[in-house]
């Protein structure tokens, strides 16, 4: 049984995170029997049941069997990687093993799954999450498209003088494609906080004032890494709760988990219809 304290290949600043991602992709090819994936999906809170609705899952492996992946920190976050054969014949890599920034293992580990997905050949990265909604018209259980983000972590997955353009980070083409599947999809700007505490009502007001509509703890850093890797990105948030102070009652983790469970089938159908067009 491994422990969190043992040495990790990405923690040594001298190692090249892209070389580790390339090794991870080779291991995924061996363990799944699939040497190329066309797209990858990271399934966040509430999105976990979606994979089975997209196609035929031909392999599921523990993420910890693959170099660079860390043990999941949270109950309900499935630590697996799956290969799904879509009805179109394309291959999707399903990442059910997100490493969050708040786990404190550093941003290299946070974006390792995205870099690995790129190394398997994926050119589309679909990032999903559970998040808080700032717009009062939104209701828990509603999925929304991410149109842009504000990164409030004060960190970056890019190392050194690596200047990457983030214009149209969340592809307009893919957002339009998602709306062609479900015309009722709203969109908003995702603010990534460090967490793991939820925001204070004052922090939510700040996020609103600076142009945010969604508050979360995951996706912005991953999207930056996906762009660096040259992938086209689709971001989807399941609004599991209204953000602190927007909703009248206190936020509970149980509420968040339940909203995800209830929305599961609809989210699966949405993702299945989207990936069928990629
Ligand atoms: I689920 O209200 C979920 N994740 N930062 N705020 C932040 N992250 C979240 C929230 C929320 N709900």
GROMACS .gro file of C-alpha atoms and ligand atoms in nm:
model
  290
    1UNK     CA    1   0.000   0.000   0.000
    2UNK     CA    2   0.153   0.329  -0.103
    3UNK     CA    3   0.132   0.635   0.118
    4UNK     CA    4   0.112   1.004   0.039
    5UNK     CA    5   0.453   1.062   0.193
    6UNK     CA    6   0.652   0.846  -0.048
    7UNK     CA    7   0.851   1.028  -0.315
    8UNK     CA    8   0.663   1.129  -0.625
    9UNK     CA    9   0.824   1.168  -0.969
   10UNK     CA   10   0.667   1.510  -1.030
   11UNK     CA   11   0.788   1.655  -0.700
   12UNK     CA   12   1.152   1.666  -0.810
   13UNK     CA   13   1.199   2.001  -0.986
   14UNK     CA   14   1.466   1.839  -1.206
   15UNK     CA   15   1.219   1.599  -1.369
   16UNK     CA   16   1.045   1.704  -1.688
   17UNK     CA   17   0.668   1.685  -1.631
   18UNK     CA   18   0.610   1.627  -2.004
   19UNK     CA   19   0.844   1.325  -2.000
   20UNK     CA   20   0.644   1.181  -1.707
   21UNK     CA   21   0.321   1.248  -1.900
   22UNK     CA   22   0.463   1.068  -2.205
   23UNK     CA   23   0.554   0.768  -1.986
   24UNK     CA   24   0.205   0.775  -1.833
   25UNK     CA   25   0.051   0.770  -2.180
   26UNK     CA   26   0.260   0.464  -2.273
   27UNK     CA   27   0.143   0.287  -1.958
   28UNK     CA   28  -0.220   0.373  -2.036
   29UNK     CA   29  -0.176   0.227  -2.386
   30UNK     CA   30  -0.037  -0.095  -2.235
   31UNK     CA   31  -0.294  -0.127  -1.958
   32UNK     CA   32  -0.601  -0.041  -2.169
   33UNK     CA   33  -0.485  -0.194  -2.498
   34UNK     CA   34  -0.570   0.134  -2.669
   35UNK     CA   35  -0.270   0.319  -2.808
   36UNK     CA   36  -0.445   0.640  -2.913
   37UNK     CA   37  -0.724   0.850  -2.765
   38UNK     CA   38  -0.896   1.124  -2.962
   39UNK     CA   39  -1.038   1.319  -2.670
   40UNK     CA   40  -1.031   1.321  -2.291
   41UNK     CA   41  -1.292   1.407  -2.030
   42UNK     CA   42  -1.228   1.488  -1.668
   43UNK     CA   43  -1.540   1.406  -1.470
   44UNK     CA   44  -1.588   1.627  -1.165
   45UNK     CA   45  -1.847   1.623  -0.888
   46UNK     CA   46  -2.181   1.510  -1.024
   47UNK     CA   47  -2.046   1.401  -1.364
   48UNK     CA   48  -1.917   1.055  -1.266
   49UNK     CA   49  -2.203   0.847  -1.403
   50UNK     CA   50  -2.175   1.003  -1.747
   51UNK     CA   51  -1.905   0.777  -1.894
   52UNK     CA   52  -2.125   0.469  -1.928
   53UNK     CA   53  -2.380   0.668  -2.129
   54UNK     CA   54  -2.127   0.783  -2.388
   55UNK     CA   55  -2.027   0.448  -2.532
   56UNK     CA   56  -1.869   0.115  -2.452
   57UNK     CA   57  -1.616   0.119  -2.168
   58UNK     CA   58  -1.351  -0.127  -2.285
   59UNK     CA   59  -1.103  -0.083  -1.999
   60UNK     CA   60  -1.094   0.069  -1.652
   61UNK     CA   61  -0.770   0.095  -1.459
   62UNK     CA   62  -0.680   0.243  -1.119
   63UNK     CA   63  -0.515   0.578  -1.187
   64UNK     CA   64  -0.252   0.496  -0.928
   65UNK     CA   65  -0.122   0.218  -1.159
   66UNK     CA   66  -0.006   0.496  -1.390
   67UNK     CA   67   0.306   0.704  -1.320
   68UNK     CA   68   0.247   1.052  -1.182
   69UNK     CA   69  -0.112   1.003  -1.066
   70UNK     CA   70  -0.190   1.057  -0.699
   71UNK     CA   71  -0.443   0.881  -0.480
   72UNK     CA   72  -0.783   1.051  -0.478
   73UNK     CA   73  -0.829   1.266  -0.169
   74UNK     CA   74  -1.204   1.266  -0.158
   75UNK     CA   75  -1.475   1.008  -0.117
   76UNK     CA   76  -1.694   1.014  -0.427
   77UNK     CA   77  -1.403   1.104  -0.654
   78UNK     CA   78  -1.335   0.785  -0.845
   79UNK     CA   79  -0.964   0.719  -0.890
   80UNK     CA   80  -0.988   0.545  -1.224
   81UNK     CA   81  -0.899   0.598  -1.588
   82UNK     CA   82  -1.126   0.443  -1.850
   83UNK     CA   83  -1.116   0.403  -2.223
   84UNK     CA   84  -1.454   0.444  -2.392
   85UNK     CA   85  -1.528   0.347  -2.751
   86UNK     CA   86  -1.783   0.597  -2.885
   87UNK     CA   87  -2.050   0.503  -3.140
   88UNK     CA   88  -1.857   0.719  -3.388
   89UNK     CA   89  -1.554   0.491  -3.355
   90UNK     CA   90  -1.353   0.757  -3.171
   91UNK     CA   91  -1.185   0.692  -2.839
   92UNK     CA   92  -1.240   0.891  -2.520
   93UNK     CA   93  -1.011   0.875  -2.218
   94UNK     CA   94  -1.219   0.925  -1.904
   95UNK     CA   95  -1.031   1.078  -1.614
   96UNK     CA   96  -1.218   1.011  -1.291
   97UNK     CA   97  -0.919   1.097  -1.081
   98UNK     CA   98  -0.872   1.470  -1.042
   99UNK     CA   99  -0.596   1.595  -0.816
  100UNK     CA  100  -0.712   1.924  -0.665
  101UNK     CA  101  -0.491   2.221  -0.596
  102UNK     CA  102  -0.613   2.229  -0.236
  103UNK     CA  103  -0.453   1.888  -0.174
  104UNK     CA  104  -0.128   2.079  -0.154
  105UNK     CA  105   0.082   1.856  -0.382
  106UNK     CA  106   0.165   2.137  -0.622
  107UNK     CA  107   0.036   2.238  -0.960
  108UNK     CA  108   0.241   1.981  -1.156
  109UNK     CA  109   0.039   1.701  -1.000
  110UNK     CA  110  -0.284   1.896  -1.057
  111UNK     CA  111  -0.233   1.913  -1.434
  112UNK     CA  112  -0.062   1.576  -1.485
  113UNK     CA  113  -0.385   1.411  -1.604
  114UNK     CA  114  -0.434   1.681  -1.868
  115UNK     CA  115  -0.075   1.651  -1.993
  116UNK     CA  116  -0.111   1.274  -1.999
  117UNK     CA  117  -0.435   1.303  -2.198
  118UNK     CA  118  -0.252   1.515  -2.455
  119UNK     CA  119   0.028   1.258  -2.468
  120UNK     CA  120  -0.226   0.982  -2.548
  121UNK     CA  121  -0.316   1.182  -2.858
  122UNK     CA  122  -0.624   1.365  -2.732
  123UNK     CA  123  -0.682   1.693  -2.914
  124UNK     CA  124  -1.003   1.783  -2.729
  125UNK     CA  125  -1.016   1.824  -2.350
  126UNK     CA  126  -1.356   1.834  -2.183
  127UNK     CA  127  -1.323   1.962  -1.827
  128UNK     CA  128  -1.625   1.921  -1.601
  129UNK     CA  129  -1.675   2.018  -1.240
  130UNK     CA  130  -1.924   2.080  -0.966
  131UNK     CA  131  -1.932   2.446  -0.869
  132UNK     CA  132  -2.119   2.724  -0.698
  133UNK     CA  133  -2.338   2.960  -0.900
  134UNK     CA  134  -2.339   3.338  -0.857
  135UNK     CA  135  -2.625   3.409  -1.099
  136UNK     CA  136  -2.949   3.411  -0.900
  137UNK     CA  137  -3.143   3.270  -1.195
  138UNK     CA  138  -2.942   2.946  -1.178
  139UNK     CA  139  -3.067   2.648  -0.983
  140UNK     CA  140  -2.878   2.354  -0.830
  141UNK     CA  141  -2.856   2.064  -1.074
  142UNK     CA  142  -2.818   2.292  -1.377
  143UNK     CA  143  -2.515   2.252  -1.608
  144UNK     CA  144  -2.358   2.569  -1.753
  145UNK     CA  145  -2.084   2.628  -2.007
  146UNK     CA  146  -1.761   2.797  -1.899
  147UNK     CA  147  -1.700   3.095  -2.129
  148UNK     CA  148  -1.377   3.218  -1.966
  149UNK     CA  149  -1.204   3.208  -1.630
  150UNK     CA  150  -1.043   3.417  -1.359
  151UNK     CA  151  -0.758   3.231  -1.192
  152UNK     CA  152  -0.749   3.335  -0.825
  153UNK     CA  153  -0.498   3.070  -0.715
  154UNK     CA  154  -0.199   3.298  -0.774
  155UNK     CA  155  -0.035   2.997  -0.938
  156UNK     CA  156   0.023   2.861  -1.289
  157UNK     CA  157   0.108   2.524  -1.441
  158UNK     CA  158   0.354   2.699  -1.672
  159UNK     CA  159   0.714   2.702  -1.559
  160UNK     CA  160   0.972   2.961  -1.649
  161UNK     CA  161   0.921   3.223  -1.919
  162UNK     CA  162   0.648   3.030  -2.097
  163UNK     CA  163   0.403   3.278  -2.245
  164UNK     CA  164   0.081   3.117  -2.359
  165UNK     CA  165  -0.211   3.302  -2.518
  166UNK     CA  166  -0.540   3.237  -2.336
  167UNK     CA  167  -0.775   3.417  -2.575
  168UNK     CA  168  -1.070   3.188  -2.657
  169UNK     CA  169  -0.936   2.939  -2.398
  170UNK     CA  170  -1.281   2.781  -2.373
  171UNK     CA  171  -1.341   2.723  -2.742
  172UNK     CA  172  -1.628   2.922  -2.893
  173UNK     CA  173  -1.665   2.645  -3.150
  174UNK     CA  174  -1.718   2.381  -2.881
  175UNK     CA  175  -1.955   2.604  -2.681
  176UNK     CA  176  -2.164   2.654  -2.994
  177UNK     CA  177  -2.156   2.280  -3.055
  178UNK     CA  178  -2.278   2.216  -2.698
  179UNK     CA  179  -2.560   2.467  -2.747
  180UNK     CA  180  -2.658   2.290  -3.067
  181UNK     CA  181  -2.719   1.986  -2.844
  182UNK     CA  182  -2.897   2.180  -2.567
  183UNK     CA  183  -3.008   2.529  -2.662
  184UNK     CA  184  -3.094   2.611  -2.299
  185UNK     CA  185  -2.728   2.595  -2.184
  186UNK     CA  186  -2.628   2.922  -2.020
  187UNK     CA  187  -2.264   3.023  -1.982
  188UNK     CA  188  -2.047   3.214  -1.739
  189UNK     CA  189  -1.700   3.307  -1.618
  190UNK     CA  190  -1.544   3.052  -1.383
  191UNK     CA  191  -1.347   3.184  -1.084
  192UNK     CA  192  -1.101   2.934  -0.942
  193UNK     CA  193  -1.040   2.982  -0.571
  194UNK     CA  194  -0.780   2.777  -0.386
  195UNK     CA  195  -1.029   2.620  -0.142
  196UNK     CA  196  -1.091   2.382   0.024
  197UNK     CA  197  -1.307   2.617   0.228
  198UNK     CA  198  -1.599   2.763   0.039
  199UNK     CA  199  -1.600   3.140  -0.009
  200UNK     CA  200  -1.732   3.395   0.235
  201UNK     CA  201  -2.028   3.597   0.106
  202UNK     CA  202  -1.789   3.894   0.072
  203UNK     CA  203  -1.557   3.690  -0.148
  204UNK     CA  204  -1.850   3.584  -0.363
  205UNK     CA  205  -1.944   3.953  -0.402
  206UNK     CA  206  -1.584   4.024  -0.504
  207UNK     CA  207  -1.598   3.746  -0.764
  208UNK     CA  208  -1.923   3.889  -0.896
  209UNK     CA  209  -1.780   4.242  -0.910
  210UNK     CA  210  -1.473   4.134  -1.108
  211UNK     CA  211  -1.687   3.952  -1.364
  212UNK     CA  212  -1.730   3.601  -1.226
  213UNK     CA  213  -2.043   3.387  -1.243
  214UNK     CA  214  -1.922   3.047  -1.122
  215UNK     CA  215  -1.699   2.966  -0.822
  216UNK     CA  216  -1.495   2.649  -0.806
  217UNK     CA  217  -1.169   2.488  -0.704
  218UNK     CA  218  -1.036   2.304  -1.008
  219UNK     CA  219  -1.070   2.387  -1.371
  220UNK     CA  220  -0.873   2.704  -1.450
  221UNK     CA  221  -0.526   2.557  -1.388
  222UNK     CA  222  -0.615   2.246  -1.589
  223UNK     CA  223  -0.743   2.455  -1.879
  224UNK     CA  224  -0.417   2.651  -1.893
  225UNK     CA  225  -0.219   2.327  -1.911
  226UNK     CA  226  -0.454   2.191  -2.178
  227UNK     CA  227  -0.402   2.502  -2.388
  228UNK     CA  228  -0.026   2.475  -2.346
  229UNK     CA  229  -0.057   2.118  -2.476
  230UNK     CA  230  -0.243   2.247  -2.779
  231UNK     CA  231  -0.582   2.099  -2.700
  232UNK     CA  232  -0.922   2.252  -2.776
  233UNK     CA  233  -1.111   2.295  -2.450
  234UNK     CA  234  -1.473   2.262  -2.347
  235UNK     CA  235  -1.557   2.353  -1.986
  236UNK     CA  236  -1.881   2.255  -1.817
  237UNK     CA  237  -1.987   2.330  -1.460
  238UNK     CA  238  -2.267   2.159  -1.278
  239UNK     CA  239  -2.413   2.422  -1.048
  240UNK     CA  240  -2.453   2.211  -0.736
  241UNK     CA  241  -2.524   2.505  -0.507
  242UNK     CA  242  -2.566   2.878  -0.522
  243UNK     CA  243  -2.251   3.047  -0.391
  244UNK     CA  244  -2.231   3.159  -0.028
  245UNK     CA  245  -2.454   3.457   0.042
  246UNK     CA  246  -2.640   3.413  -0.287
  247UNK     CA  247  -2.822   3.116  -0.142
  248UNK     CA  248  -2.983   3.191   0.193
  249UNK     CA  249  -2.885   2.874   0.377
  250UNK     CA  250  -2.536   2.750   0.469
  251UNK     CA  251  -2.345   2.534   0.219
  252UNK     CA  252  -2.314   2.166   0.295
  253UNK     CA  253  -2.099   1.905   0.122
  254UNK     CA  254  -2.394   1.660   0.142
  255UNK     CA  255  -2.613   1.900  -0.056
  256UNK     CA  256  -2.342   1.924  -0.320
  257UNK     CA  257  -2.312   1.546  -0.348
  258UNK     CA  258  -2.691   1.499  -0.366
  259UNK     CA  259  -2.736   1.762  -0.640
  260UNK     CA  260  -2.475   1.576  -0.840
  261UNK     CA  261  -2.646   1.241  -0.796
  262UNK     CA  262  -2.982   1.382  -0.902
  263UNK     CA  263  -2.841   1.549  -1.213
  264UNK     CA  264  -2.628   1.250  -1.320
  265UNK     CA  265  -2.847   1.096  -1.592
  266UNK     CA  266  -2.918   1.430  -1.762
  267UNK     CA  267  -2.547   1.520  -1.757
  268UNK     CA  268  -2.456   1.184  -1.906
  269UNK     CA  269  -2.700   1.233  -2.190
  270UNK     CA  270  -2.564   1.584  -2.251
  271UNK     CA  271  -2.202   1.466  -2.268
  272UNK     CA  272  -2.294   1.169  -2.487
  273UNK     CA  273  -2.464   1.399  -2.736
  274UNK     CA  274  -2.168   1.640  -2.734
  275UNK     CA  275  -1.893   1.380  -2.785
  276UNK     CA  276  -2.094   1.215  -3.061
  277UNK     CA  277  -2.030   1.531  -3.264
  278UNK     CA  278  -1.656   1.554  -3.205
  279LIG     I1  279  -1.947   2.155  -0.571
  279LIG     O1  280  -1.965   2.719  -0.381
  279LIG     C1  281  -1.873   2.334  -0.528
  279LIG     N1  282  -1.745   2.360  -0.546
  279LIG     N2  283  -1.515   2.753  -0.459
  279LIG     N3  284  -1.742   2.736  -0.419
  279LIG     C2  285  -1.626   2.681  -0.461
  279LIG     N4  286  -1.615   2.557  -0.504
  279LIG     C3  287  -1.728   2.486  -0.507
  279LIG     C4  288  -1.852   2.534  -0.465
  279LIG     C5  289  -1.859   2.668  -0.419
  279LIG     N5  290  -1.943   2.437  -0.480
   0.00000   0.00000   0.00000
